[in-house]
Tab-separated table of N, CA and C in Angstrom:
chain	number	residue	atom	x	y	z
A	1	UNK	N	16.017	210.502	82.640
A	1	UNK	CA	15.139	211.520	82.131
A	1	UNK	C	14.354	212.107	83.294
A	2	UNK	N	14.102	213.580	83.231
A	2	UNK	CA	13.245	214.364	84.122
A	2	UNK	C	11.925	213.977	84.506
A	3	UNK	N	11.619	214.484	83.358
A	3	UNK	CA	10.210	214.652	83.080
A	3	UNK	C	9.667	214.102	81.589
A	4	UNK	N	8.629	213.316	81.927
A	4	UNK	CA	8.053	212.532	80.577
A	4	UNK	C	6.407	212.645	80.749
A	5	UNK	N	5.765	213.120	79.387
A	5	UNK	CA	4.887	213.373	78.994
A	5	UNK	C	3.710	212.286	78.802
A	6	UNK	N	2.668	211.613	79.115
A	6	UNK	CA	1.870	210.580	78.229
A	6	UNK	C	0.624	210.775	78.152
A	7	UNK	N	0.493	210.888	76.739
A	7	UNK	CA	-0.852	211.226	76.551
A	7	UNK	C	-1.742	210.155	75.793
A	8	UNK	N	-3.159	209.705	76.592
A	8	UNK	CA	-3.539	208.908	75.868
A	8	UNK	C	-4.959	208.947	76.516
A	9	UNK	N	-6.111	208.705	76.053
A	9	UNK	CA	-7.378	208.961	76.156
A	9	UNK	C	-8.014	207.640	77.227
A	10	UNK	N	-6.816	206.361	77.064
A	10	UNK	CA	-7.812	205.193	77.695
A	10	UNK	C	-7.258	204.529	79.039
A	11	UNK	N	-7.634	205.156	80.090
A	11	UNK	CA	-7.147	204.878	81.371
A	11	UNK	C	-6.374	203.717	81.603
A	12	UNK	N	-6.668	202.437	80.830
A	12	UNK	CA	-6.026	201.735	81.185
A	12	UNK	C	-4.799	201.529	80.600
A	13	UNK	N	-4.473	202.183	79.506
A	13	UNK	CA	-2.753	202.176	79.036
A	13	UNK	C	-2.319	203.505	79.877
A	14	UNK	N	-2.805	204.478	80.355
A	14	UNK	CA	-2.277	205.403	81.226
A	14	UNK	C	-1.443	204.068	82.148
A	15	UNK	N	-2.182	203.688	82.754
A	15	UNK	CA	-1.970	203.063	83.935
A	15	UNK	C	-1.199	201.928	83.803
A	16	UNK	N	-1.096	201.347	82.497
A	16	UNK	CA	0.079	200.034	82.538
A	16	UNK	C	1.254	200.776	82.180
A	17	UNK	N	1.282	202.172	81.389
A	17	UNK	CA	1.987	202.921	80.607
A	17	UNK	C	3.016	203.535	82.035
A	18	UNK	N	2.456	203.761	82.938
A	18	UNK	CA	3.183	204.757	84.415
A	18	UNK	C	4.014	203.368	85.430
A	19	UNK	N	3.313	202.536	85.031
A	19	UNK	CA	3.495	201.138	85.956
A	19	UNK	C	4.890	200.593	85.253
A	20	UNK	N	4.792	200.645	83.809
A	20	UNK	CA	6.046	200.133	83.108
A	20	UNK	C	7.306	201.311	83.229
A	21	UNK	N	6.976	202.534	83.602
A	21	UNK	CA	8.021	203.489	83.253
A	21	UNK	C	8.550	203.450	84.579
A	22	UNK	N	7.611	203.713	85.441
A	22	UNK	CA	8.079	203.394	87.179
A	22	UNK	C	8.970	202.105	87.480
A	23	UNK	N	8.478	201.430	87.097
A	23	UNK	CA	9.145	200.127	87.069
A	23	UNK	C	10.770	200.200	86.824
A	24	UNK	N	10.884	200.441	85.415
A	24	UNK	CA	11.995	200.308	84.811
A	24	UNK	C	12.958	201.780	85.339
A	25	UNK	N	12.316	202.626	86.241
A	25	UNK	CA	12.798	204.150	86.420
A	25	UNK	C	13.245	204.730	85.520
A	26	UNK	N	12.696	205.228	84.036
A	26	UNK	CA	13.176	205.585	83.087
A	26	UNK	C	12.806	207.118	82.971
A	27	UNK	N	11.768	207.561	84.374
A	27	UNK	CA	11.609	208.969	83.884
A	27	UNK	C	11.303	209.358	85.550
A	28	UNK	N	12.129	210.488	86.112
A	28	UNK	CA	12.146	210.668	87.984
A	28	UNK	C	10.179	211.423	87.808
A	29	UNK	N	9.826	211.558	87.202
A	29	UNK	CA	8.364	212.031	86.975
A	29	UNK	C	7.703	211.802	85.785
A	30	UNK	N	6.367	211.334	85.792
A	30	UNK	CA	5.525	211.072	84.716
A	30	UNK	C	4.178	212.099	84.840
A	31	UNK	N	3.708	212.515	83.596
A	31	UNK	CA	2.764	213.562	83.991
A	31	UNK	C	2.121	212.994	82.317
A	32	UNK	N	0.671	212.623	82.978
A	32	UNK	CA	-0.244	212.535	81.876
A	32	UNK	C	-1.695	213.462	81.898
A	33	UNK	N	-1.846	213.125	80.160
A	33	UNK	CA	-2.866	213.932	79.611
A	33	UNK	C	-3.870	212.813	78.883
A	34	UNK	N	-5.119	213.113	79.010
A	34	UNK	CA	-6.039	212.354	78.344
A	34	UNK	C	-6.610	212.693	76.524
A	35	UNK	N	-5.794	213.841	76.378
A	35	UNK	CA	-6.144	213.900	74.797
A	35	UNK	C	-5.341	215.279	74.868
A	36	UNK	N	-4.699	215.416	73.310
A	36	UNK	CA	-3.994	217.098	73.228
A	36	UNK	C	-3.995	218.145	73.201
A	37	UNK	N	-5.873	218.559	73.656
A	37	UNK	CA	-6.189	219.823	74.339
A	37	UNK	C	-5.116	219.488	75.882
A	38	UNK	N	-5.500	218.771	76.904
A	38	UNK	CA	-4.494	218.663	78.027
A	38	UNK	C	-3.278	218.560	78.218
A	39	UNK	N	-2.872	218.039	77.374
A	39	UNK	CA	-1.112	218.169	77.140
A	39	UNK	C	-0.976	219.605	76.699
A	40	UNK	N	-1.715	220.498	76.065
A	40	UNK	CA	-1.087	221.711	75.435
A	40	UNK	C	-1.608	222.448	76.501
A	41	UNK	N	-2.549	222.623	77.239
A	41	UNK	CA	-2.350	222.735	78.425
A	41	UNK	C	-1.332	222.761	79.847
A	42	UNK	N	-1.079	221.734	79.634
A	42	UNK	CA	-0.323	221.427	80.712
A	42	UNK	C	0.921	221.794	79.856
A	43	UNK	N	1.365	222.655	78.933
A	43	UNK	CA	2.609	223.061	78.220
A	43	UNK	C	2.959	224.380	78.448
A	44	UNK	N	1.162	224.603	78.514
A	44	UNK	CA	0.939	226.214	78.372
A	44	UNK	C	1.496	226.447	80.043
A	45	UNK	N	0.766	225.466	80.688
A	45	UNK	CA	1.021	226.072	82.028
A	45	UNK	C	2.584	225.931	82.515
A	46	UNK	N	3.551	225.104	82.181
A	46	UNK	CA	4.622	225.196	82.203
A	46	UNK	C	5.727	226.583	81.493
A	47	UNK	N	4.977	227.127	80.337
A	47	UNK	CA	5.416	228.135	80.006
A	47	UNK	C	4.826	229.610	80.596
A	48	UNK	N	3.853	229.125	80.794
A	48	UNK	CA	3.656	230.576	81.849
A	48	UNK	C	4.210	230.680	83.002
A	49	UNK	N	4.580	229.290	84.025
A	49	UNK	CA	5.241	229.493	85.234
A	49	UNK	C	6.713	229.296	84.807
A	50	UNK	N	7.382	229.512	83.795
A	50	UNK	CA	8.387	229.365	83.904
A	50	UNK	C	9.479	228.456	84.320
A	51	UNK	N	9.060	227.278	84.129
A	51	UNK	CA	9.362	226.134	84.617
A	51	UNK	C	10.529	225.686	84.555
A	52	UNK	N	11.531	224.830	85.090
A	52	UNK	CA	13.160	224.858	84.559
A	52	UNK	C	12.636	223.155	84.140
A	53	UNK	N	12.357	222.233	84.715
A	53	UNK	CA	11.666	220.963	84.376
A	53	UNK	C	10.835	221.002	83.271
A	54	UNK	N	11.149	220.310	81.939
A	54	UNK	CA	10.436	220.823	81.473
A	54	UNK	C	10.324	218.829	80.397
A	55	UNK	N	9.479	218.570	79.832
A	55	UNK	CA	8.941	217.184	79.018
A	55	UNK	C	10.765	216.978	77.998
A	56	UNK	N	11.205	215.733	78.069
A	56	UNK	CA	11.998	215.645	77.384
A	56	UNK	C	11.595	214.553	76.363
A	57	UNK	N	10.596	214.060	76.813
A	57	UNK	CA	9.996	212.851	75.964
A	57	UNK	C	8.282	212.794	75.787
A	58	UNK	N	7.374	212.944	74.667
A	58	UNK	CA	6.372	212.501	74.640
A	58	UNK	C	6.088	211.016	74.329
A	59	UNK	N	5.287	210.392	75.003
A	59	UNK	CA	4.631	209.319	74.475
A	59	UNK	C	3.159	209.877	73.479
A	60	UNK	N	2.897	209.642	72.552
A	60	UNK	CA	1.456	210.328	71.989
A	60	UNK	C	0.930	209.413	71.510
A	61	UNK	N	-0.978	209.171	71.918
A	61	UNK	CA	-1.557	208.031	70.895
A	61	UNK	C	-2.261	208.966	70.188
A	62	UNK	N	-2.779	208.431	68.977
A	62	UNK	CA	-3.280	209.219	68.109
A	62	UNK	C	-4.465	209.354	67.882
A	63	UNK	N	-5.514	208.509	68.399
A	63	UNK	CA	-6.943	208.448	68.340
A	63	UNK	C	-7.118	208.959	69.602
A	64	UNK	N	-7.577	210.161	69.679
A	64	UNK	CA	-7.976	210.529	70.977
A	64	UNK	C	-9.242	211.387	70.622
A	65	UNK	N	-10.367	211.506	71.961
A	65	UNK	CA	-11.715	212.465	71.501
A	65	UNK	C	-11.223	213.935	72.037
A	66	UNK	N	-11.526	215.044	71.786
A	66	UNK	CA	-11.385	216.491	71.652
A	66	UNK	C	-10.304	216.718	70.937
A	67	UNK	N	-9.079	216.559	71.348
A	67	UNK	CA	-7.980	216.527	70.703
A	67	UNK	C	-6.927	215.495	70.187
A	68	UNK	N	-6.785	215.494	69.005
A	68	UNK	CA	-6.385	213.687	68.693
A	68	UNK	C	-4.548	214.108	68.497
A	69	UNK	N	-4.128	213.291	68.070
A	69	UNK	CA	-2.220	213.358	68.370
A	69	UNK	C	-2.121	213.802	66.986
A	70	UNK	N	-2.323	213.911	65.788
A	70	UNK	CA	-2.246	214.549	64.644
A	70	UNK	C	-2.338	216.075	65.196
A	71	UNK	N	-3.655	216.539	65.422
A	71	UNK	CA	-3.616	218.287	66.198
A	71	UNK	C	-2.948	218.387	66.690
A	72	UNK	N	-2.472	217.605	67.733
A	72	UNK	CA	-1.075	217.731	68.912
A	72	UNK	C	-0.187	218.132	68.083
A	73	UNK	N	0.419	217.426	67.171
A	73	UNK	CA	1.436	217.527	66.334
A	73	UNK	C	1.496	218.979	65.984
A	74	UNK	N	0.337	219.460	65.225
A	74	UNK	CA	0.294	220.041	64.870
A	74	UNK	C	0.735	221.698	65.144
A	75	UNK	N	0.232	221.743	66.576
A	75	UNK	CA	0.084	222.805	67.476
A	75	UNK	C	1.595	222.602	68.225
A	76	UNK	N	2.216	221.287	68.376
A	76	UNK	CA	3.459	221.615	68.869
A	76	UNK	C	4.372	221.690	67.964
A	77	UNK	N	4.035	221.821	67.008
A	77	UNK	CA	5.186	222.075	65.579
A	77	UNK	C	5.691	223.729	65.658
A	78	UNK	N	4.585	224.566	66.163
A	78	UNK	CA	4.426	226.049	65.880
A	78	UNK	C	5.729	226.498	66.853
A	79	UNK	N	5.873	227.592	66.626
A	79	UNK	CA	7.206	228.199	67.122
A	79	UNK	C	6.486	228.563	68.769
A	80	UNK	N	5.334	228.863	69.190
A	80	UNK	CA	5.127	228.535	70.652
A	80	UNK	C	5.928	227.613	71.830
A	81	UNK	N	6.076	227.009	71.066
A	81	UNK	CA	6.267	225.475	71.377
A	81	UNK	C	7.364	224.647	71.471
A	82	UNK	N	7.760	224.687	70.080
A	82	UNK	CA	9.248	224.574	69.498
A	82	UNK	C	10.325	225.449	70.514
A	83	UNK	N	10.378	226.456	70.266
A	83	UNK	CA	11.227	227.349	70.776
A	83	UNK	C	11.083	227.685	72.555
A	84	UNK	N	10.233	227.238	72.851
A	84	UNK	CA	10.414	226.835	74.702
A	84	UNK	C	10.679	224.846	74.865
A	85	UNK	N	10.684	224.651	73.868
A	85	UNK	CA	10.857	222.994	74.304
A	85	UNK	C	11.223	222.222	72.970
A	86	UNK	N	12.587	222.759	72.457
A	86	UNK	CA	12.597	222.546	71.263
A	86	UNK	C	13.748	221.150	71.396
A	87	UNK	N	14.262	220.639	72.222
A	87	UNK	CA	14.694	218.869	72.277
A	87	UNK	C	13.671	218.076	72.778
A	88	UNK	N	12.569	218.406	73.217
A	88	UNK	CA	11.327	217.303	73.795
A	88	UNK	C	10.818	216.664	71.730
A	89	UNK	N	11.185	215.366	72.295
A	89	UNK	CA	10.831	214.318	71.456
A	89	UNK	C	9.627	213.628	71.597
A	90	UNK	N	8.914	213.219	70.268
A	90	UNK	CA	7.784	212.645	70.623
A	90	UNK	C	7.777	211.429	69.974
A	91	UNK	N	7.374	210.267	70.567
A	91	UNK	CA	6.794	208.851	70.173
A	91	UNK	C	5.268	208.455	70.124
A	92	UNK	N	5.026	208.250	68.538
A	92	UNK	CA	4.033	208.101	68.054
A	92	UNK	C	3.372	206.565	68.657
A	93	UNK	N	2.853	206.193	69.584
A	93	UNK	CA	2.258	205.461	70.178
A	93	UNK	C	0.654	205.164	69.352
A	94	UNK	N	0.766	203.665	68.992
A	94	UNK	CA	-0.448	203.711	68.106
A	94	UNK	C	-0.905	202.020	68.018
A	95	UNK	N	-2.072	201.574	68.322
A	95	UNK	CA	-2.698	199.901	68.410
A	95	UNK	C	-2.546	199.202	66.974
A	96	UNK	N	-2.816	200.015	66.223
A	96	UNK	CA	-2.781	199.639	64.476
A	96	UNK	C	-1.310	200.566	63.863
A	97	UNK	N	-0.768	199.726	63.375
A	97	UNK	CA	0.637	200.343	62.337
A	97	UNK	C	-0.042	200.993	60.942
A	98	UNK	N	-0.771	201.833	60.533
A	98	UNK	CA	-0.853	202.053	59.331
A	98	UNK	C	0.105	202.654	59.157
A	99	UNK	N	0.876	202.087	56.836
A	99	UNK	CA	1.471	202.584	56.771
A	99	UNK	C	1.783	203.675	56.018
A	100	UNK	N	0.167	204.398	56.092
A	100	UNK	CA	0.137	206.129	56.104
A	100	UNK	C	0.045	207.068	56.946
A	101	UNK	N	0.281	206.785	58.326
A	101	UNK	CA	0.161	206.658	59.485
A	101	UNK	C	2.008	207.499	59.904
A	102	UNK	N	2.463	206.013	60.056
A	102	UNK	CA	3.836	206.170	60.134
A	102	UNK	C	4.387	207.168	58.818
A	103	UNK	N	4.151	207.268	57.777
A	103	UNK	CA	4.923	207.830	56.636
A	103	UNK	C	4.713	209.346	57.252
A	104	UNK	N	2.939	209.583	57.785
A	104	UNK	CA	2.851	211.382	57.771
A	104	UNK	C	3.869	211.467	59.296
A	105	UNK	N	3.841	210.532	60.469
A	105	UNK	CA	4.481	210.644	61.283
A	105	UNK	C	6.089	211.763	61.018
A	106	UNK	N	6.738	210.954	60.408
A	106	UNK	CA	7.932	211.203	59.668
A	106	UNK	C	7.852	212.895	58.866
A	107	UNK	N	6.604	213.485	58.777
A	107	UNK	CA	6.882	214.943	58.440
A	107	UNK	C	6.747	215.695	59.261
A	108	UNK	N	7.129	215.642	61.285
A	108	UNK	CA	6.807	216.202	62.101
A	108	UNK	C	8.624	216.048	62.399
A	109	UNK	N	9.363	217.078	62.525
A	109	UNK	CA	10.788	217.255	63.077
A	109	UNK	C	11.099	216.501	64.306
A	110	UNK	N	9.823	216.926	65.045
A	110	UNK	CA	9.659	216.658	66.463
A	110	UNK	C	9.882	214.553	67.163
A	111	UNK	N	9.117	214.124	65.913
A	111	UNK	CA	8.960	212.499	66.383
A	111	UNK	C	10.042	212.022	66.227
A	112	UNK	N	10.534	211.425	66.765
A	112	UNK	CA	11.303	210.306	67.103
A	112	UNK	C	11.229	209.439	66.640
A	113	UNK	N	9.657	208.408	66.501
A	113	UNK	CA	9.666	207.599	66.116
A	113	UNK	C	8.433	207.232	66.422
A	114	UNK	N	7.752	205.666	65.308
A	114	UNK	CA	5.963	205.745	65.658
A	114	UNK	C	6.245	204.081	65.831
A	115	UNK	N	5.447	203.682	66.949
A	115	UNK	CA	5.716	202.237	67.818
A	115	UNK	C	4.922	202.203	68.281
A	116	UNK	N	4.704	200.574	68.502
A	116	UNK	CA	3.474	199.961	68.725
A	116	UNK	C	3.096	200.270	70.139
A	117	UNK	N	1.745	200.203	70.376
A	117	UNK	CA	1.119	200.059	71.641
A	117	UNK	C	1.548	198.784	72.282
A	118	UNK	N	1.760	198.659	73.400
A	118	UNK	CA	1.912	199.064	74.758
A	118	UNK	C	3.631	199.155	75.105
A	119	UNK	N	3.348	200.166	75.697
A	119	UNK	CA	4.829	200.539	76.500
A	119	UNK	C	5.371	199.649	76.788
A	120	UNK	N	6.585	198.698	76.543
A	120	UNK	CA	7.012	197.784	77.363
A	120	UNK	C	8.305	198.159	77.565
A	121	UNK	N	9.044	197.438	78.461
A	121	UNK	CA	10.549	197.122	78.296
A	121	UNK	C	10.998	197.254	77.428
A	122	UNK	N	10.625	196.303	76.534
A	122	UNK	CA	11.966	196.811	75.035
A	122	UNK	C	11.716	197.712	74.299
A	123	UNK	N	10.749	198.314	74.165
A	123	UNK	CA	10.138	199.472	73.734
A	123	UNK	C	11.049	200.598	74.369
A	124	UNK	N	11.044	200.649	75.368
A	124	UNK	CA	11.773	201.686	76.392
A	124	UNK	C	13.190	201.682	75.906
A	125	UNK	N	13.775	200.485	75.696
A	125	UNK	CA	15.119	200.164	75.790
A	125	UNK	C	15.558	200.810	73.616
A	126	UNK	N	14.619	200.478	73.076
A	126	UNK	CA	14.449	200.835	71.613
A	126	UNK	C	14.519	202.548	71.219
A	127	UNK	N	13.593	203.239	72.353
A	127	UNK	CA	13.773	204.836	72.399
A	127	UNK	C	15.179	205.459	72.762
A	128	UNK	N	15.457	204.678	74.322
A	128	UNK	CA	16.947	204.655	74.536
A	128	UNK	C	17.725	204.820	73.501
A	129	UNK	N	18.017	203.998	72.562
A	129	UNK	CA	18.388	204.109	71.760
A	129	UNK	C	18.717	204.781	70.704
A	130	UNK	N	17.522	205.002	70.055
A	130	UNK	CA	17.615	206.209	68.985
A	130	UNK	C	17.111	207.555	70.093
A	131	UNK	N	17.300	208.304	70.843
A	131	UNK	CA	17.568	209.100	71.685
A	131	UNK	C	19.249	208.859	71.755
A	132	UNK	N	19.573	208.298	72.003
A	132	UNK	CA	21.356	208.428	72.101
A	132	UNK	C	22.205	208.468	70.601
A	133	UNK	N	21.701	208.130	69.181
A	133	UNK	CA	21.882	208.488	67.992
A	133	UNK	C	21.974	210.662	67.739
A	134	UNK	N	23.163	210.517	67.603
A	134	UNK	CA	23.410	212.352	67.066
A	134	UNK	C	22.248	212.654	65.775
């Protein structure tokens, strides 16, 4: 993978989150955001420069302050968005499994799939996975 997305508000899963992906080399670049005003940001600015690199994978947590991963969702659902980056997948990254949580997950085209906090190895190896499912 190119380029991978992670957005999450608490420095220290940034930082075990880049350490595990580096590790395992599962993405030649990692580019994070601290809540989903900055990720849509950093989307916007990819679509204004015209970028050929572009997010093939989000990681998203969902409790975040200014912008939480529900809005994210929300705002990358819109045809803005969709239609400049319409195979970038997102993984619902979350400390607590609620299971109203995961169910609204499942009405976003976009997710992939909603999994537990922290990034690990088999976690990685689990996306692999349903990423290679038609």
């Amino acid at each position: 993978m190119d380029l991978l997305l992670c957005v999450d508000d608490y420095s220290i899963t940034i930082m075990l989150s880049k350490m595990v992906l580096t590790r395992t080399a599962y993405a030649k670049e990692i580019v994070t955001a601290h809540n989903g005003e900055e990720a849509l940001e950093y989307l916007d600015h990819l679509i204004a420069s015209s970028a050929t690199v572009k997010p093939s994978l989000i990681f998203l947590d969902l409790n975040m302050p200014v912008m939480g991963g529900w809005e994210f969702l929300d705002a990358f659902a819109e045809p803005k968005y969709r239609d400049v980056f319409p195979d970038c997948k997102v993984i619902v990254l979350s400390s607590t499994i609620d299971p109203e949580d995961i169910e609204k997950s499942k009405s976003y085209a976009m997710v992939l799939d909603f999994m537990p906090k922290p990034i690990s190895k088999d976690l990685l190896e689990a996306v692999s996975q349903k990423k290679l499912r038609p």
